[in-house]
Coordinates of C-alpha atoms in Angstrom, one line a residue:
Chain A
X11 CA 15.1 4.0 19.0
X12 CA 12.4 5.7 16.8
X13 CA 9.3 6.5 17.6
X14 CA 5.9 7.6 16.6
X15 CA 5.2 11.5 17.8
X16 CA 2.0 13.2 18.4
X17 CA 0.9 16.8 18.9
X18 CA -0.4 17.9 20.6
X19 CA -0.9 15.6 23.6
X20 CA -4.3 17.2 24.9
X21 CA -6.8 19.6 22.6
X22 CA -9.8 21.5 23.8
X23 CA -12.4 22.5 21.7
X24 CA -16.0 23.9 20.9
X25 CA -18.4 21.6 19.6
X26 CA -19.0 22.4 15.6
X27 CA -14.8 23.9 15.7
X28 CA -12.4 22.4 13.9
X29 CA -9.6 20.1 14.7
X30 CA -6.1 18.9 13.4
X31 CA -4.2 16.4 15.1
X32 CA -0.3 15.9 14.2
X33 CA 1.5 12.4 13.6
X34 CA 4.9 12.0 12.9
X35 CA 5.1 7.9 11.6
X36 CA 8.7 6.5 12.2
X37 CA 10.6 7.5 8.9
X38 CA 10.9 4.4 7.0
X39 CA 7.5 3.1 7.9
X40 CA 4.9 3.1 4.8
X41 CA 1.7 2.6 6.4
X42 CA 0.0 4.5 8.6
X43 CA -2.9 4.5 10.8
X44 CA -5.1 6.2 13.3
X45 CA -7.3 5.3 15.7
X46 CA -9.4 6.4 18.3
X47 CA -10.2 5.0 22.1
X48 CA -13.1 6.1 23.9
X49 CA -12.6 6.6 27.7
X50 CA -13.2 2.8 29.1
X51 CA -13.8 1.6 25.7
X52 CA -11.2 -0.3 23.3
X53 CA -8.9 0.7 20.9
X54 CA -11.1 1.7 17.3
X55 CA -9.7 1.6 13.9
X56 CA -10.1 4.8 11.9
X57 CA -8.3 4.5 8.6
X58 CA -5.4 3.2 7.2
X59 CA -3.3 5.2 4.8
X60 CA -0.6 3.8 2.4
X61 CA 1.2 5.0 -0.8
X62 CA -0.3 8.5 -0.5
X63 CA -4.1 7.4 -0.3
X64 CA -6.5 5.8 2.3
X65 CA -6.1 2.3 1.9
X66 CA -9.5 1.2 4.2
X67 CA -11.7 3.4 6.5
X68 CA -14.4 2.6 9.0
X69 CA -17.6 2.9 9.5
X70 CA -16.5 5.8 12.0
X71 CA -14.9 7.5 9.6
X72 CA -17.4 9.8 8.2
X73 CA -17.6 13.1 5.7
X74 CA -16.5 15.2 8.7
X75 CA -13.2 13.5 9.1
X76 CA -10.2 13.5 6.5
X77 CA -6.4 12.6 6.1
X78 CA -3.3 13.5 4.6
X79 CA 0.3 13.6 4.4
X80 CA 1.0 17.1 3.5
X81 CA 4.5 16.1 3.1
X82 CA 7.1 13.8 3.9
X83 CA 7.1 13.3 7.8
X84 CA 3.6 14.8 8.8
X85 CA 0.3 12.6 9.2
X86 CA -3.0 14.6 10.1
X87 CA -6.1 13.8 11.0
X88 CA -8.8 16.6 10.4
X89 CA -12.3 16.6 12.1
X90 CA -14.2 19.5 10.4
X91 CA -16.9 20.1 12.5
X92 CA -16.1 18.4 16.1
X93 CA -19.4 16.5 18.2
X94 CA -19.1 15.8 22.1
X95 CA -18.5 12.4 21.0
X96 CA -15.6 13.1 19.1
X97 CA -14.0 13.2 22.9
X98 CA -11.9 10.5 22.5
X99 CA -8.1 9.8 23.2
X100 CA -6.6 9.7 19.0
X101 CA -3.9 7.6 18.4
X102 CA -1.4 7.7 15.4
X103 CA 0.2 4.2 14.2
X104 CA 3.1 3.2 11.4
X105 CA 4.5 0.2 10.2
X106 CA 7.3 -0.9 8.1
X107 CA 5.7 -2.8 6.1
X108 CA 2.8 -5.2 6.9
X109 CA 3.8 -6.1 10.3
X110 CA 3.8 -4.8 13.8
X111 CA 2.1 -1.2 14.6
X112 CA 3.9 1.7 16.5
X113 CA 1.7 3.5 18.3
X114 CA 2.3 7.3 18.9
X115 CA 1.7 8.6 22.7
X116 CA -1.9 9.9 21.5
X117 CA -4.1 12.6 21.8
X118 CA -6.7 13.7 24.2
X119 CA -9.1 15.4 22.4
X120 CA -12.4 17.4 24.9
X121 CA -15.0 18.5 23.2
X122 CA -17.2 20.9 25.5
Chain B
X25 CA -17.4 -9.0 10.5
X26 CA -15.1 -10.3 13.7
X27 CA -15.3 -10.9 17.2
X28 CA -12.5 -11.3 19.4
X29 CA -12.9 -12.5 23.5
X30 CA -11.2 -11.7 26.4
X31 CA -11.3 -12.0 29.7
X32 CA -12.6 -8.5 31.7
X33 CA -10.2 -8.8 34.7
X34 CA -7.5 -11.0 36.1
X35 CA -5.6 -10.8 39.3
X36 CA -2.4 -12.6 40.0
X37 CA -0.1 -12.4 42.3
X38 CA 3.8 -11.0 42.0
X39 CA 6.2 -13.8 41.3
X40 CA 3.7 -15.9 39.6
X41 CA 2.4 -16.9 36.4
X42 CA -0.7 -15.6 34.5
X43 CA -2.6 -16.5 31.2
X44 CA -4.8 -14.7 29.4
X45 CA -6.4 -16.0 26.6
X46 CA -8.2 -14.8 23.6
X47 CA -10.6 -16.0 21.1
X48 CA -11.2 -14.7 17.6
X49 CA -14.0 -15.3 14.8
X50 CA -12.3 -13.3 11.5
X51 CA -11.9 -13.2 8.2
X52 CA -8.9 -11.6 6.3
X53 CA -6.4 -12.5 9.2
X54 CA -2.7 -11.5 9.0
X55 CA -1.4 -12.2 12.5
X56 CA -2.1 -11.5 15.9
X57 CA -1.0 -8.9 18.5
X58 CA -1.0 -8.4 21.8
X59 CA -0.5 -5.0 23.3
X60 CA -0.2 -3.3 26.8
X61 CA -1.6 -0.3 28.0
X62 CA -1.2 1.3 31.0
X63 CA -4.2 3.9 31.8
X64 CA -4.2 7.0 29.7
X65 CA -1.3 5.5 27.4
X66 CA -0.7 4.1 24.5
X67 CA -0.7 0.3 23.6
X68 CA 3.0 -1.0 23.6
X69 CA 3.5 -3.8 21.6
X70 CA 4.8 -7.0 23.1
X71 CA 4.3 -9.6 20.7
X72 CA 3.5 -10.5 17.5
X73 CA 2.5 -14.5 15.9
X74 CA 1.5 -15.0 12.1
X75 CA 2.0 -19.2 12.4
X76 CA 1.2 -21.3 15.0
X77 CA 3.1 -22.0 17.9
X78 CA 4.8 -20.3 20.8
X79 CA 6.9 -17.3 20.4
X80 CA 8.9 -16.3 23.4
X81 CA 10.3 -12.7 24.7
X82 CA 11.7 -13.1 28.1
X83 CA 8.9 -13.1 30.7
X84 CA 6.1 -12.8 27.9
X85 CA 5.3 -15.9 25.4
X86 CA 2.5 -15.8 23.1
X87 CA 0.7 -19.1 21.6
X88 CA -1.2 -19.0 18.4
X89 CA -3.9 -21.8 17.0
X90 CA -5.3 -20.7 13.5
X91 CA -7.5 -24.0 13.8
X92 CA -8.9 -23.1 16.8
X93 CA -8.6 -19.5 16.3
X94 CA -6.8 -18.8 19.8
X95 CA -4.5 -17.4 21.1
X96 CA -2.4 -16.9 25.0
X97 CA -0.4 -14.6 26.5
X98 CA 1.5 -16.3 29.1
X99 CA 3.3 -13.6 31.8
X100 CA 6.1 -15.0 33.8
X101 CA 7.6 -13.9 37.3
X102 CA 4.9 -11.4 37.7
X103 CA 6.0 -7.6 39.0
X104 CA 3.8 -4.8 40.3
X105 CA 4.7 -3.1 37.5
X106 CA 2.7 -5.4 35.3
X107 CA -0.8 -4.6 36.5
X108 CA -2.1 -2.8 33.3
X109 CA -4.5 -3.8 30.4
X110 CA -3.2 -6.5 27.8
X111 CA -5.0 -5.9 25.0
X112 CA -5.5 -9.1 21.9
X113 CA -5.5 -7.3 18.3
X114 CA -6.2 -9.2 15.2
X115 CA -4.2 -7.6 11.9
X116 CA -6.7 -7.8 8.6
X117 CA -6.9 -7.9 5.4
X118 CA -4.4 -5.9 3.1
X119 CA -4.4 -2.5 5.0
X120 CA -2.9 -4.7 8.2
X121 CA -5.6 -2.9 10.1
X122 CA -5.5 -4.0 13.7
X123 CA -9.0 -4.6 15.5
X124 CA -8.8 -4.8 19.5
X125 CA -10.3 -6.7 21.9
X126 CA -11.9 -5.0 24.9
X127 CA -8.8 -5.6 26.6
X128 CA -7.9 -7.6 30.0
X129 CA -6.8 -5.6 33.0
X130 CA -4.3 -7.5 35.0
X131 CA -4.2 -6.8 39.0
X132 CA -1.0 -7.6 40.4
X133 CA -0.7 -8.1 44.3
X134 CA 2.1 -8.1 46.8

């Protein structure tokens, strides 16, 4: 059965470095999704990407964060210049088309 | 803006049944989800209801009032393997974005 893959599945970083995380959506999905989950906290929506452009983003999703599809299987999520409370578990999502989400196996991102 | 209630914590015991219910304020709704997560995984979706009405999918049914803007999750024959977090997600407006409840963690004892 398809599924949604993530790399990698834990990053460490420097506070102010740089971050990409990966997403492969299942291939005949056309929207696609991150979101974030803070230790003990729920599930956050990020942004929602769909047709080649963000579709919505949250409130969370400031300048420092960015998406794309670079090209026909790859997701990413970039945060430019990472905070401690970027720490976060990221998780990648697709759908098929306006139904049930497919969520990747995340990534645990540590900011130190 | 939305809010969606669940339960903290639940504890049932294996073999038996368990509700958990949710309750939702929202505009721009497109179904609702329930997921479950076990600690330090992702959600895995269980079921999905855009109409009212029960769907069923073997030991898990899911009930969904638009009126009343509720929802259940009903868990039959209860296994250990079932304590996890069961978490109620409401899909808006056109994006389908999903926004989560806190969750419900689910004990299940021998």
């Amino acid at each position: 059965e398809p599924e949604v893959t993530q790399t990698p599945s834990h990053q460490v970083t420097q506070m102010g470095q740089e971050v990409i995380l990966r997403c492969v959506p299942i291939s005949n999905h056309l929207y696609f999704y991150w979101y974030r989950q803070i230790l003990g906290q729920k599930v956050e929506f990020l942004v929602s990407f769909y047709n080649n452009e963000i579709s919505e983003k949250s409130e969370i999703f400031d300048d420092q964060f960015s998406v794309e599809r670079p090209d026909g299987s790859n997701f990413t999520l970039k945060i430019r210049s990472t905070k401690l409370e970027d720490s976060a578990m990221y998780f990648c999502a697709s759908n098929p088309a306006g139904d049930t989400q497919y969520f990747g196996p995340g990534t645990r991102l540590t900011v130190l | 803006g939305q809010n969606i209630d669940q339960p903290t914590e639940m504890t049932a015991t294996e073999g038996a049944i368990v509700q958990i219910n949710c309750t939702y304020q929202t505009s721009g709704f497109n179904g609702l989800f329930w997921y479950q997560q076990h600690a330090g995984e992702a959600p895995t979706f269980l079921s999905y209801n855009v109409l009212d009405g029960l769907e069923e999918k073997g030991r898990f049914s899911s009930f969904l009032s638009r009126s009343k803007g509720y929802s259940y999750l009903l868990l039959k024959e209860l296994q250990m393997k079932d304590s996890a977090s069961y978490l109620c997600a409401i899909a808006k407006d056109s994006s389908y974005k999903l926004i989560f409840g806190s969750g419900t963690r689910l004990l299940v004892r021998p």
